[in-house]
């Protein structure tokens, strides 16, 4: 029998009525002859609520917001337990054999980086037995797994159900992985902020990886990595399509399957970054290491880095960005290192946004980014930092101009729908 993995996100399972709609999509594929594993997220808003409860509980005892990450995982994994049980219950009522699987029951193993564990292995034997012996649909709680050595529940980072789905598709050697969400595919930019965004029929793994890491939340970055490494045929499609006549959505595939490509394929934005500037740092060998090594040791991922050429050869300014969530931690680390680094003053800004343009065509076209700098300047948008790579460039700007900047670049590269 051909195998299929279907994944449904939070909005698609937001209440019992929606879960019943999901069951109709599953029924269609079962009747088409597939052995099906369905991965579900928690109901939309549920994970945020659970995260907030952990913070509230920590603060209820002391003013310190730090808490045990293993217990955080126990709490936040519960949202997916509810939706997986409800979907299995509904399918059974509809006469389709089904059972729910929690991460630890499969088991889906993760490392012990609680809160953002990486998948280390999947044992699909139980699910395959259910297919073979009972034609049983496997309803998998996404986002969660178990750490083999400690037996503790782990979660895979926000948006992690996408990664559960693609990894299970790879583990079960499924023919396809369909990621159902609240939009009908991957667009040239977030269709919720640019009405003229266009749906793409195909996107290469590489471009999708860059789009996702630049902030396009439609797929978790790690899910794209897994799809690329294991060559999983992955589609992004809508759970709001008629269950009896759905559209195919967007295929994420190898570059060789893309027939024609634009210079720029898509624009992404991220408001989850913060900027830090160290002023008048001594301009001598070893300073960059003195700044960035302690941050790396504290697990703070630094993204954009700008170092000015020093006018007097003695001191210089270093600007860089860190995830907003790590901003306070990064500032604390740098405060501790003040003497060692030798900077007199530090500035931080959290009201910034990173806008990125992505396209494999950038490899062979010159001046792609230069065009953007001019267009942004014409609209009075100041650029605080720039980074470029082979198929992407990013600019850091004031957050208030996010939408304007995204629309400007979207039009500039000819991506607007007619
Ligand atoms: P789910 O709960 O199904 O996982 P998400 O909210 O995580 O859904 O992801 C879907 C959302 O991603 C869409 O509603 C859309 O606003 C956003 N998005 C951002 N960039 C893009 C893009 N380039 N194409 C499609 N959707 C995008
Ligand atoms: N429920 C989790 C989250 O909101 C995982 C997911 O939806 O993919 O992050
Ligand atoms: Mg998601």
Coordinates of N, CA, C and O in Angstrom, one line a residue, residues 2-7 29 34 37 162 165-180 186 201-205 208 219 223-237 248-259:
X2 N 0.5 2.3 -0.8 CA 1.2 3.5 -0.7 C 1.0 4.2 0.7 O -0.1 4.0 1.2
X3 N 2.0 4.9 1.1 CA 1.8 5.6 2.5 C 1.8 7.1 2.3 O 2.5 7.6 1.5
X4 N 1.0 7.7 3.2 CA 0.9 9.2 3.2 C 1.0 9.7 4.6 O 0.4 9.1 5.5
X5 N 1.7 10.8 4.8 CA 1.6 11.5 6.0 C 0.9 12.9 5.8 O 1.2 13.6 4.8
X6 N -0.1 13.1 6.6 CA -0.8 14.4 6.5 C -0.6 15.1 7.8 O -0.7 14.5 8.9
X7 N -0.4 16.5 7.8 CA -0.2 17.2 9.0 C -1.2 18.4 9.0 O -1.4 19.1 8.0
X29 N -8.3 10.2 1.7 CA -7.1 9.6 1.4 C -7.1 8.1 1.7 O -6.5 7.2 1.0
X34 N -4.6 4.8 0.6 CA -3.3 5.1 1.3 C -3.4 4.5 2.7 O -4.5 4.5 3.4
X37 N -0.7 8.2 8.1 CA -0.3 8.7 9.5 C -0.7 10.2 9.5 O -0.3 10.9 8.5
X162 N 5.5 20.5 12.2 CA 5.9 20.4 10.8 C 7.1 19.4 10.7 O 7.1 18.5 9.8
X165 N 6.1 15.8 11.3 CA 5.4 15.2 10.1 C 6.4 14.8 9.1 O 6.4 13.6 8.6
X166 N 7.4 15.7 8.7 CA 8.3 15.3 7.7 C 9.2 14.2 8.2 O 9.5 13.3 7.4
X167 N 9.6 14.2 9.4 CA 10.5 13.2 9.9 C 9.8 11.8 9.9 O 10.4 10.8 9.6
X168 N 8.5 11.8 10.3 CA 7.7 10.6 10.3 C 7.6 10.1 8.8 O 7.7 8.9 8.5
X169 N 7.4 11.0 7.9 CA 7.3 10.6 6.5 C 8.6 10.0 6.0 O 8.6 9.0 5.3
X170 N 9.7 10.5 6.5 CA 11.0 9.9 6.1 C 11.1 8.6 6.8 O 11.5 7.6 6.1
X171 N 10.8 8.5 8.1 CA 10.9 7.3 8.8 C 10.0 6.2 8.3 O 10.4 5.0 8.3
X172 N 8.8 6.5 7.8 CA 7.9 5.5 7.3 C 8.1 5.2 5.8 O 7.4 4.5 5.2
X173 N 9.0 6.0 5.2 CA 9.2 5.9 3.8 C 7.9 6.2 3.0 O 7.5 5.5 2.1
X174 N 7.3 7.3 3.4 CA 6.0 7.7 2.8 C 6.2 8.2 1.4 O 7.2 8.8 1.1
X175 N 5.2 8.1 0.6 CA 5.3 8.6 -0.8 C 5.2 10.1 -0.8 O 5.8 10.8 -1.7
X176 N 4.6 10.7 0.3 CA 4.4 12.1 0.3 C 4.1 12.6 1.7 O 3.6 11.9 2.5
X177 N 4.4 13.9 1.9 CA 4.0 14.5 3.2 C 3.2 15.8 2.9 O 3.7 16.7 2.2
X178 N 1.9 15.8 3.2 CA 1.1 17.0 3.0 C 0.9 17.8 4.2 O 0.4 17.3 5.2
X179 N 1.4 19.0 4.2 CA 1.2 19.9 5.4 C 0.0 20.8 5.1 O 0.1 21.7 4.3
X180 N -1.1 20.5 5.8 CA -2.3 21.4 5.7 C -2.2 22.5 6.7 O -2.0 22.3 7.8
X186 N 2.6 28.0 -0.4 CA 3.7 28.9 -0.1 C 3.5 30.1 -1.1 O 3.4 29.9 -2.3
X201 N 3.7 27.4 -7.4 CA 3.4 26.0 -7.6 C 4.5 25.1 -7.0 O 4.3 24.1 -6.5
X202 N 5.8 25.6 -7.1 CA 6.9 24.9 -6.6 C 7.9 25.8 -6.0 O 8.1 26.9 -6.5
X203 N 8.6 25.4 -5.0 CA 9.7 26.1 -4.3 C 10.8 25.1 -4.1 O 10.5 23.9 -3.7
X204 N 12.1 25.5 -4.3 CA 13.2 24.5 -4.1 C 13.4 24.4 -2.6 O 13.1 25.4 -1.8
X205 N 14.0 23.3 -2.2 CA 14.3 23.1 -0.8 C 15.2 24.3 -0.2 O 14.9 24.8 0.8
X208 N 13.2 27.5 0.2 CA 12.3 27.3 1.3 C 13.0 27.4 2.6 O 12.5 28.0 3.6
X219 N 6.5 27.1 7.4 CA 7.1 25.8 7.7 C 8.2 26.0 8.7 O 9.0 27.0 8.6
X223 N 11.9 21.4 9.6 CA 11.1 20.5 8.7 C 11.7 20.5 7.3 O 11.7 19.5 6.6
X224 N 12.1 21.7 6.9 CA 12.7 21.8 5.5 C 14.0 21.1 5.4 O 14.3 20.5 4.4
X225 N 14.8 21.2 6.5 CA 16.1 20.6 6.5 C 15.9 19.0 6.4 O 16.6 18.4 5.6
X226 N 14.9 18.5 7.1 CA 14.7 17.1 7.1 C 14.2 16.7 5.7 O 14.6 15.7 5.2
X227 N 13.3 17.5 5.2 CA 12.7 17.2 3.8 C 13.8 17.1 2.8 O 13.8 16.3 1.9
X228 N 14.8 18.1 2.9 CA 15.9 18.2 2.0 C 16.8 17.0 2.1 O 17.2 16.4 1.1
X229 N 17.2 16.7 3.3 CA 18.2 15.6 3.5 C 17.6 14.3 3.1 O 18.3 13.4 2.5
X230 N 16.3 14.0 3.4 CA 15.7 12.7 3.1 C 14.9 12.7 1.8 O 14.2 11.8 1.5
X231 N 14.9 13.9 1.1 CA 14.2 14.0 -0.1 C 12.7 13.6 0.0 O 12.2 12.8 -0.8
X232 N 12.1 14.2 1.0 CA 10.6 13.9 1.2 C 9.8 14.8 0.3 O 10.0 16.1 0.3
X233 N 8.9 14.3 -0.5 CA 8.0 15.1 -1.4 C 7.0 15.8 -0.4 O 6.1 15.1 0.1
X234 N 7.2 17.1 -0.2 CA 6.4 17.8 0.7 C 5.5 18.8 0.0 O 6.0 19.6 -0.8
X235 N 4.2 18.8 0.3 CA 3.3 19.8 -0.2 C 2.8 20.7 0.9 O 2.5 20.2 2.0
X236 N 2.6 22.0 0.7 CA 1.9 22.8 1.6 C 0.5 23.1 1.0 O 0.4 23.6 -0.2
X237 N -0.6 22.8 1.7 CA -1.9 23.0 1.1 C -2.9 23.4 2.2 O -2.6 23.4 3.4
X248 N -3.9 21.0 -5.1 CA -2.6 20.4 -4.7 C -1.7 21.2 -3.8 O -0.9 20.6 -3.1
X249 N -1.8 22.5 -3.9 CA -0.9 23.4 -3.0 C 0.5 23.6 -3.7 O 0.6 23.5 -4.9
X250 N 1.5 23.8 -2.8 CA 2.8 24.1 -3.3 C 3.7 22.9 -3.0 O 3.8 22.4 -1.9
X251 N 4.5 22.5 -4.0 CA 5.5 21.4 -3.8 C 6.8 21.9 -3.5 O 7.3 22.9 -4.1
X252 N 7.4 21.4 -2.4 CA 8.8 21.8 -2.0 C 9.6 20.7 -2.6 O 9.4 19.5 -2.3
X253 N 10.6 21.0 -3.5 CA 11.3 19.9 -4.2 C 12.7 20.4 -4.6 O 13.1 21.5 -4.3
X254 N 13.4 19.5 -5.2 CA 14.8 19.8 -5.6 C 14.8 20.8 -6.7 O 13.8 20.9 -7.5
X255 N 15.9 21.6 -6.8 CA 16.0 22.7 -7.8 C 15.8 22.2 -9.2 O 15.3 22.9 -10.1
X256 N 16.2 20.9 -9.5 CA 16.1 20.3 -10.8 C 14.7 20.2 -11.3 O 14.4 20.1 -12.5
X257 N 13.7 20.2 -10.4 CA 12.3 20.1 -10.7 C 11.6 21.4 -11.0 O 10.5 21.5 -11.3
X258 N 12.4 22.5 -10.8 CA 11.8 23.8 -11.0 C 12.1 24.2 -12.5 O 13.3 24.2 -12.9
X259 N 11.0 24.5 -13.2 CA 11.2 24.8 -14.7 C 11.8 26.2 -14.9 O 12.8 26.4 -15.4

